[in-house]
PDB file of C-alpha atoms in Angstrom:
ATOM      1  CA  MET A 296     165.984 185.514  93.866  1.00  0.00           C
ATOM      2  CA  MET A 297     166.408 183.438  90.752  1.00  0.00           C
ATOM      3  CA  HIS A 298     168.229 180.124  90.789  1.00  0.00           C
ATOM      4  CA  ASN A 299     170.107 178.752  87.805  1.00  0.00           C
ATOM      5  CA  PRO A 300     168.538 175.741  86.098  1.00  0.00           C
ATOM      6  CA  PRO A 301     170.898 172.848  85.386  1.00  0.00           C
ATOM      7  CA  HIS A 302     172.508 172.879  81.984  1.00  0.00           C
ATOM      8  CA  GLU A 303     173.222 169.162  82.032  1.00  0.00           C
ATOM      9  CA  LEU A 304     171.823 166.207  83.917  1.00  0.00           C
ATOM     10  CA  ALA A 305     174.557 164.117  85.544  1.00  0.00           C
ATOM     11  CA  ILE A 306     173.932 160.403  85.994  1.00  0.00           C
ATOM     12  CA  SER A 307     176.982 158.583  87.383  1.00  0.00           C
ATOM     13  CA  ASP A 308     179.492 160.993  85.835  1.00  0.00           C
ATOM     14  CA  VAL A 309     177.791 160.970  82.440  1.00  0.00           C
ATOM     15  CA  TYR A 310     176.280 164.273  81.356  1.00  0.00           C
ATOM     16  CA  PHE A 311     172.995 164.321  79.450  1.00  0.00           C
ATOM     17  CA  SER A 312     171.185 167.180  77.805  1.00  0.00           C
ATOM     18  CA  PRO A 313     167.985 168.310  79.540  1.00  0.00           C
ATOM     19  CA  LEU A 314     166.305 167.754  76.182  1.00  0.00           C
ATOM     20  CA  ILE A 315     166.502 163.997  76.817  1.00  0.00           C
ATOM     21  CA  ALA A 316     164.610 164.321  80.100  1.00  0.00           C
ATOM     22  CA  VAL A 317     162.043 166.632  78.510  1.00  0.00           C
ATOM     23  CA  ALA A 318     161.557 164.328  75.509  1.00  0.00           C
ATOM     24  CA  LEU A 319     161.168 161.196  77.644  1.00  0.00           C
ATOM     25  CA  SER A 320     158.718 162.933  79.975  1.00  0.00           C
ATOM     26  CA  ALA A 321     156.740 164.276  77.026  1.00  0.00           C
ATOM     27  CA  LEU A 322     156.657 160.821  75.439  1.00  0.00           C
ATOM     28  CA  LEU A 323     155.335 159.286  78.644  1.00  0.00           C
ATOM     29  CA  LEU A 324     152.685 162.001  78.997  1.00  0.00           C
ATOM     30  CA  THR A 325     151.698 161.559  75.342  1.00  0.00           C
ATOM     31  CA  TRP A 326     151.239 157.809  75.805  1.00  0.00           C
ATOM     32  CA  ILE A 327     149.092 158.427  78.879  1.00  0.00           C
ATOM     33  CA  THR A 328     147.021 161.001  76.978  1.00  0.00           C
ATOM     34  CA  THR A 329     146.575 158.565  74.079  1.00  0.00           C
ATOM     35  CA  ILE A 330     145.417 155.829  76.451  1.00  0.00           C
ATOM     36  CA  ILE A 331     142.911 158.233  78.011  1.00  0.00           C
ATOM     37  CA  PHE A 332     141.655 159.232  74.543  1.00  0.00           C
ATOM     38  CA  ASN A 333     141.201 155.560  73.612  1.00  0.00           C
ATOM     39  CA  LYS A 334     139.428 154.667  76.884  1.00  0.00           C
ATOM     40  CA  THR A 335     137.009 157.597  76.693  1.00  0.00           C
ATOM     41  CA  GLY A 336     136.244 157.131  72.996  1.00  0.00           C
ATOM     42  CA  PHE A 337     137.566 160.549  72.039  1.00  0.00           C
ATOM     43  CA  SER A 338     139.987 158.963  69.557  1.00  0.00           C
ATOM     44  CA  ARG A 339     137.147 158.166  67.139  1.00  0.00           C
ATOM     45  CA  PHE A 340     136.959 161.891  66.324  1.00  0.00           C
ATOM     46  CA  ILE A 341     140.638 162.018  65.286  1.00  0.00           C
ATOM     47  CA  SER A 342     141.213 161.481  61.571  1.00  0.00           C
ATOM     48  CA  TYR A 343     145.046 161.337  61.571  1.00  0.00           C
ATOM     49  CA  PRO A 344     146.175 159.545  64.761  1.00  0.00           C
ATOM     50  CA  SER A 345     149.908 159.638  64.037  1.00  0.00           C
ATOM     51  CA  MET A 346     149.870 163.367  63.289  1.00  0.00           C
ATOM     52  CA  THR A 347     147.813 163.954  66.425  1.00  0.00           C
ATOM     53  CA  PHE A 348     150.340 161.940  68.464  1.00  0.00           C
ATOM     54  CA  ILE A 349     153.209 164.063  67.165  1.00  0.00           C
ATOM     55  CA  SER A 350     151.245 167.269  67.824  1.00  0.00           C
ATOM     56  CA  ILE A 351     150.474 166.256  71.406  1.00  0.00           C
ATOM     57  CA  PHE A 352     154.128 165.268  71.895  1.00  0.00           C
ATOM     58  CA  ALA A 353     155.345 168.636  70.586  1.00  0.00           C
ATOM     59  CA  SER A 354     152.861 170.449  72.830  1.00  0.00           C
ATOM     60  CA  PHE A 355     154.089 168.572  75.891  1.00  0.00           C
ATOM     61  CA  VAL A 356     157.722 169.306  74.967  1.00  0.00           C
ATOM     62  CA  LEU A 357     156.940 173.022  74.761  1.00  0.00           C
ATOM     63  CA  ILE A 358     154.977 173.010  78.034  1.00  0.00           C
ATOM     64  CA  LEU A 359     157.666 171.073  79.906  1.00  0.00           C
ATOM     65  CA  ASP A 360     160.383 173.302  78.468  1.00  0.00           C
ATOM     66  CA  ALA A 361     158.573 176.475  79.471  1.00  0.00           C
ATOM     67  CA  PHE A 362     157.496 175.502  82.972  1.00  0.00           C
ATOM     68  CA  VAL A 363     159.386 172.459  84.301  1.00  0.00           C
ATOM     69  CA  ILE A 364     162.842 171.798  82.824  1.00  0.00           C
ATOM     70  CA  PRO A 365     164.277 174.635  80.737  1.00  0.00           C
ATOM     71  CA  ILE A 366     166.345 173.341  77.837  1.00  0.00           C
TER      72      ILE A 366
END
């Protein structure tokens, strides 16, 4: 049996797009990943940090959209 995912997120009678929840979750996960990269020293191998940040963010958005909160 398949259940229907929510189309909107309701917070006190205000409806939000699931994209907001996915984007905020992806941003938080990207910050955590960046902190881990900086602590382990992996960030010294990255030549374009801002482009890498955006790439990791986009990857997390796609993963969260596919498996956690469908947009």
